[in-house]
Amino acid sequence: MAAILAGAVGVVGTALGGVAAIYGAKIGAAGNAAALLQQVKRQTEAERSQWIRGQRVAAYQQFLRVWDEYTLARGAFHTERPPNYANWRSVQQLAGRLATATFHIRIVGPEGVTTVAQQAADSVMGMLLPSDLEAEFRDVYARFRETSAPELQDRMVEIAEEILYRGSWDSAIDVYPFRQRFLDAASEALGDL
């Protein structure tokens, strides 16, 4: 009887040990799966942050490169005598590229850099128009809309050219603070990733 009882206790003990081993293995596997999942999430977040950082660096570099090209072209155009229309076209094309670079920053962010980039682009592309010519242009344009007279159209072109050559990019004199604000915002954004 003792042998049977000892055998029964042994079987129950073995069964309980087996259940405990299975339960322990299940807990261990769940823990390993959770740790693996957490590791995959951290790695995915790190890769995503690195990708975003790369996109931002490229956008910020493009913005600064086009900004430099624009300010140099505009400065050359503004100081040349007599003015050269081909150089003015170059300034216009670079202005479009600067606007595109600013939009690219809006896509990759963050908002702080986007705001500073837009302010910087607006400032560097801002042009103060001679008020007397601007008023005359508006007057001639209003009359042209009413009559479509060719001589008024010719006068609008003359005024536009005069505005172009007498216009002032005074904001370009003090671009350093805008550039520094952009660089500070970009550095902060890149450091946060």
Short mmCIF file of C-alpha atoms in Angstrom, two decimals:
data_model
loop_
_atom_site.label_atom_id
_atom_site.label_comp_id
_atom_site.label_asym_id
_atom_site.label_seq_id
_atom_site.Cartn_x
_atom_site.Cartn_y
_atom_site.Cartn_z
CA MET A 1 0.00 0.00 0.00
CA ALA A 2 2.85 2.31 0.92
CA ALA A 3 4.48 1.65 -2.43
CA ILE A 4 1.26 2.39 -4.28
CA LEU A 5 0.71 5.53 -2.25
CA ALA A 6 4.31 6.61 -2.85
CA GLY A 7 3.87 5.92 -6.57
CA ALA A 8 0.64 7.94 -6.65
CA VAL A 9 2.27 10.85 -4.86
CA GLY A 10 5.18 10.60 -7.28
CA VAL A 11 2.84 10.68 -10.28
CA VAL A 12 0.90 13.65 -8.83
CA GLY A 13 4.19 15.38 -8.02
CA THR A 14 5.49 14.74 -11.52
CA ALA A 15 2.23 15.98 -13.01
CA LEU A 16 2.30 19.12 -10.89
CA GLY A 17 5.96 19.63 -11.77
CA GLY A 18 5.14 19.26 -15.45
CA VAL A 19 2.27 21.76 -15.18
CA ALA A 20 4.53 24.14 -13.29
CA ALA A 21 7.23 23.74 -15.94
CA ILE A 22 4.72 24.38 -18.73
CA TYR A 23 3.32 27.41 -16.89
CA GLY A 24 6.86 28.69 -16.21
CA ALA A 25 7.79 28.22 -19.86
CA LYS A 26 4.65 30.09 -20.89
CA ILE A 27 5.47 32.99 -18.56
CA GLY A 28 9.08 33.00 -19.82
CA ALA A 29 7.95 32.96 -23.44
CA ALA A 30 5.48 35.79 -22.81
CA GLY A 31 8.22 37.80 -21.10
CA ASN A 32 10.61 37.14 -23.98
CA ALA A 33 7.95 38.10 -26.53
CA ALA A 34 7.20 41.34 -24.66
CA ALA A 35 10.91 42.18 -24.43
CA LEU A 36 11.39 41.42 -28.12
CA LEU A 37 8.35 43.54 -29.03
CA GLN A 38 9.69 46.41 -26.92
CA GLN A 39 13.09 46.11 -28.60
CA VAL A 40 11.50 46.17 -32.06
CA LYS A 41 9.45 49.26 -31.10
CA ARG A 42 12.54 51.09 -29.83
CA GLN A 43 14.49 50.17 -32.94
CA THR A 44 11.61 51.30 -35.19
CA GLU A 45 11.36 54.61 -33.33
CA ALA A 46 15.13 55.11 -33.59
CA GLU A 47 15.07 54.39 -37.34
CA ARG A 48 12.10 56.72 -37.83
CA SER A 49 13.83 59.49 -35.87
CA GLN A 50 16.97 59.02 -37.93
CA TRP A 51 14.96 59.15 -41.17
CA ILE A 52 13.16 62.33 -40.07
CA ARG A 53 16.48 63.85 -39.04
CA GLY A 54 17.92 63.07 -42.47
CA GLN A 55 14.92 64.63 -44.22
CA ARG A 56 15.19 67.75 -42.07
CA VAL A 57 18.93 68.10 -42.61
CA ALA A 58 18.41 67.87 -46.38
CA ALA A 59 15.57 70.43 -46.31
CA TYR A 60 17.50 72.86 -44.10
CA GLN A 61 20.62 72.57 -46.27
CA GLN A 62 18.59 73.15 -49.42
CA PHE A 63 16.97 76.23 -47.87
CA LEU A 64 20.33 77.74 -46.89
CA ARG A 65 21.90 76.93 -50.26
CA VAL A 66 19.05 78.53 -52.23
CA TRP A 67 18.95 81.49 -49.82
CA ASP A 68 22.65 82.14 -50.53
CA GLU A 69 22.17 81.82 -54.29
CA TYR A 70 19.16 84.14 -54.18
CA THR A 71 20.82 86.87 -52.13
CA LEU A 72 23.94 86.82 -54.30
CA ALA A 73 21.93 86.97 -57.55
CA ARG A 74 19.69 89.70 -56.21
CA GLY A 75 22.63 91.72 -54.96
CA ALA A 76 24.35 91.44 -58.35
CA PHE A 77 21.19 92.47 -60.16
CA HIS A 78 20.52 95.41 -57.87
CA THR A 79 24.02 96.86 -58.23
CA GLU A 80 24.58 96.34 -61.96
CA ARG A 81 24.32 99.27 -64.32
CA PRO A 82 22.69 99.14 -66.74
CA PRO A 83 20.29 96.55 -65.34
CA ASN A 84 20.30 93.19 -67.09
CA TYR A 85 16.95 91.49 -67.68
CA ALA A 86 18.52 88.01 -67.80
CA ASN A 87 19.83 88.56 -64.28
CA TRP A 88 16.37 89.65 -63.16
CA ARG A 89 14.94 86.41 -64.55
CA SER A 90 17.57 84.52 -62.55
CA VAL A 91 16.46 86.35 -59.40
CA GLN A 92 12.84 85.43 -60.14
CA GLN A 93 13.70 81.76 -60.68
CA LEU A 94 15.72 81.65 -57.46
CA ALA A 95 12.82 83.29 -55.61
CA GLY A 96 10.64 80.42 -56.78
CA ARG A 97 13.24 77.90 -55.61
CA LEU A 98 13.45 79.65 -52.23
CA ALA A 99 9.68 79.45 -51.88
CA THR A 100 9.85 75.74 -52.74
CA ALA A 101 12.62 75.16 -50.19
CA THR A 102 10.53 76.95 -47.57
CA PHE A 103 7.56 74.71 -48.39
CA HIS A 104 9.78 71.63 -48.09
CA ILE A 105 10.66 72.75 -44.56
CA ARG A 106 6.94 73.04 -43.83
CA ILE A 107 6.57 69.38 -44.81
CA VAL A 108 9.37 68.06 -42.58
CA GLY A 109 8.90 70.56 -39.74
CA PRO A 110 8.80 71.15 -36.95
CA GLU A 111 6.52 74.18 -36.67
CA GLY A 112 9.16 76.37 -35.01
CA VAL A 113 11.59 75.95 -37.91
CA THR A 114 8.79 76.36 -40.44
CA THR A 115 7.79 79.71 -38.92
CA VAL A 116 11.35 81.04 -38.82
CA ALA A 117 12.07 79.86 -42.38
CA GLN A 118 8.94 81.59 -43.68
CA GLN A 119 9.80 84.82 -41.86
CA ALA A 120 13.36 84.67 -43.17
CA ALA A 121 12.24 84.05 -46.76
CA ASP A 122 9.65 86.83 -46.56
CA SER A 123 12.25 89.20 -45.21
CA VAL A 124 14.95 88.39 -47.73
CA MET A 125 12.51 88.54 -50.67
CA GLY A 126 10.72 91.63 -49.40
CA MET A 127 11.00 94.65 -51.64
CA LEU A 128 10.10 98.19 -50.72
CA LEU A 129 8.42 99.87 -53.67
CA PRO A 130 8.77 103.59 -54.34
CA SER A 131 5.40 104.94 -53.21
CA ASP A 132 5.09 107.46 -56.05
CA LEU A 133 5.60 104.77 -58.69
CA GLU A 134 3.35 102.30 -56.91
CA ALA A 135 0.54 104.90 -56.82
CA GLU A 136 1.03 105.74 -60.50
CA PHE A 137 1.05 102.06 -61.43
CA ARG A 138 -2.26 101.47 -59.61
CA ASP A 139 -3.81 104.48 -61.34
CA VAL A 140 -2.64 103.42 -64.82
CA TYR A 141 -3.70 99.83 -64.14
CA ALA A 142 -7.20 100.93 -63.09
CA ARG A 143 -7.55 102.99 -66.29
CA PHE A 144 -6.15 100.12 -68.38
CA ARG A 145 -8.77 97.73 -66.97
CA GLU A 146 -11.48 100.11 -68.12
CA THR A 147 -10.16 100.84 -71.62
CA SER A 148 -7.44 98.29 -72.50
CA ALA A 149 -5.58 101.12 -74.26
CA PRO A 150 -2.18 99.98 -75.62
CA GLU A 151 -0.45 103.20 -74.46
CA LEU A 152 -1.59 102.46 -70.90
CA GLN A 153 -0.22 98.94 -71.17
CA ASP A 154 3.11 100.35 -72.40
CA ARG A 155 3.14 102.78 -69.48
CA MET A 156 2.49 99.93 -67.02
CA VAL A 157 5.52 98.11 -68.39
CA GLU A 158 7.65 101.26 -68.05
CA ILE A 159 6.48 101.78 -64.48
CA ALA A 160 7.07 98.14 -63.62
CA GLU A 161 10.62 98.39 -64.94
CA GLU A 162 11.20 101.58 -62.98
CA ILE A 163 9.82 99.95 -59.81
CA LEU A 164 12.08 97.01 -60.45
CA TYR A 165 15.22 99.13 -60.74
CA ARG A 166 14.35 101.72 -58.10
CA GLY A 167 12.93 99.19 -55.69
CA SER A 168 14.87 98.59 -52.54
CA TRP A 169 15.76 95.38 -50.80
CA ASP A 170 16.75 97.13 -47.62
CA SER A 171 15.94 94.03 -45.61
CA ALA A 172 18.82 92.27 -47.36
CA ILE A 173 21.26 94.53 -45.56
CA ASP A 174 20.45 92.87 -42.26
CA VAL A 175 19.96 89.20 -43.15
CA TYR A 176 22.30 87.88 -40.46
CA PRO A 177 19.73 87.96 -37.61
CA PHE A 178 17.22 86.01 -39.72
CA ARG A 179 19.85 83.51 -40.76
CA GLN A 180 20.96 83.07 -37.15
CA ARG A 181 17.37 82.56 -35.98
CA PHE A 182 16.92 79.92 -38.65
CA LEU A 183 20.16 78.17 -37.70
CA ASP A 184 19.21 78.23 -34.01
CA ALA A 185 15.74 76.81 -34.70
CA ALA A 186 17.16 74.14 -37.02
CA SER A 187 19.83 73.13 -34.49
CA GLU A 188 17.21 72.84 -31.76
CA ALA A 189 14.96 70.72 -33.98
CA LEU A 190 17.79 68.41 -34.98
CA GLY A 191 18.95 68.10 -31.39
CA ASP A 192 15.48 67.02 -30.24
CA LEU A 193 15.50 63.89 -32.37
#
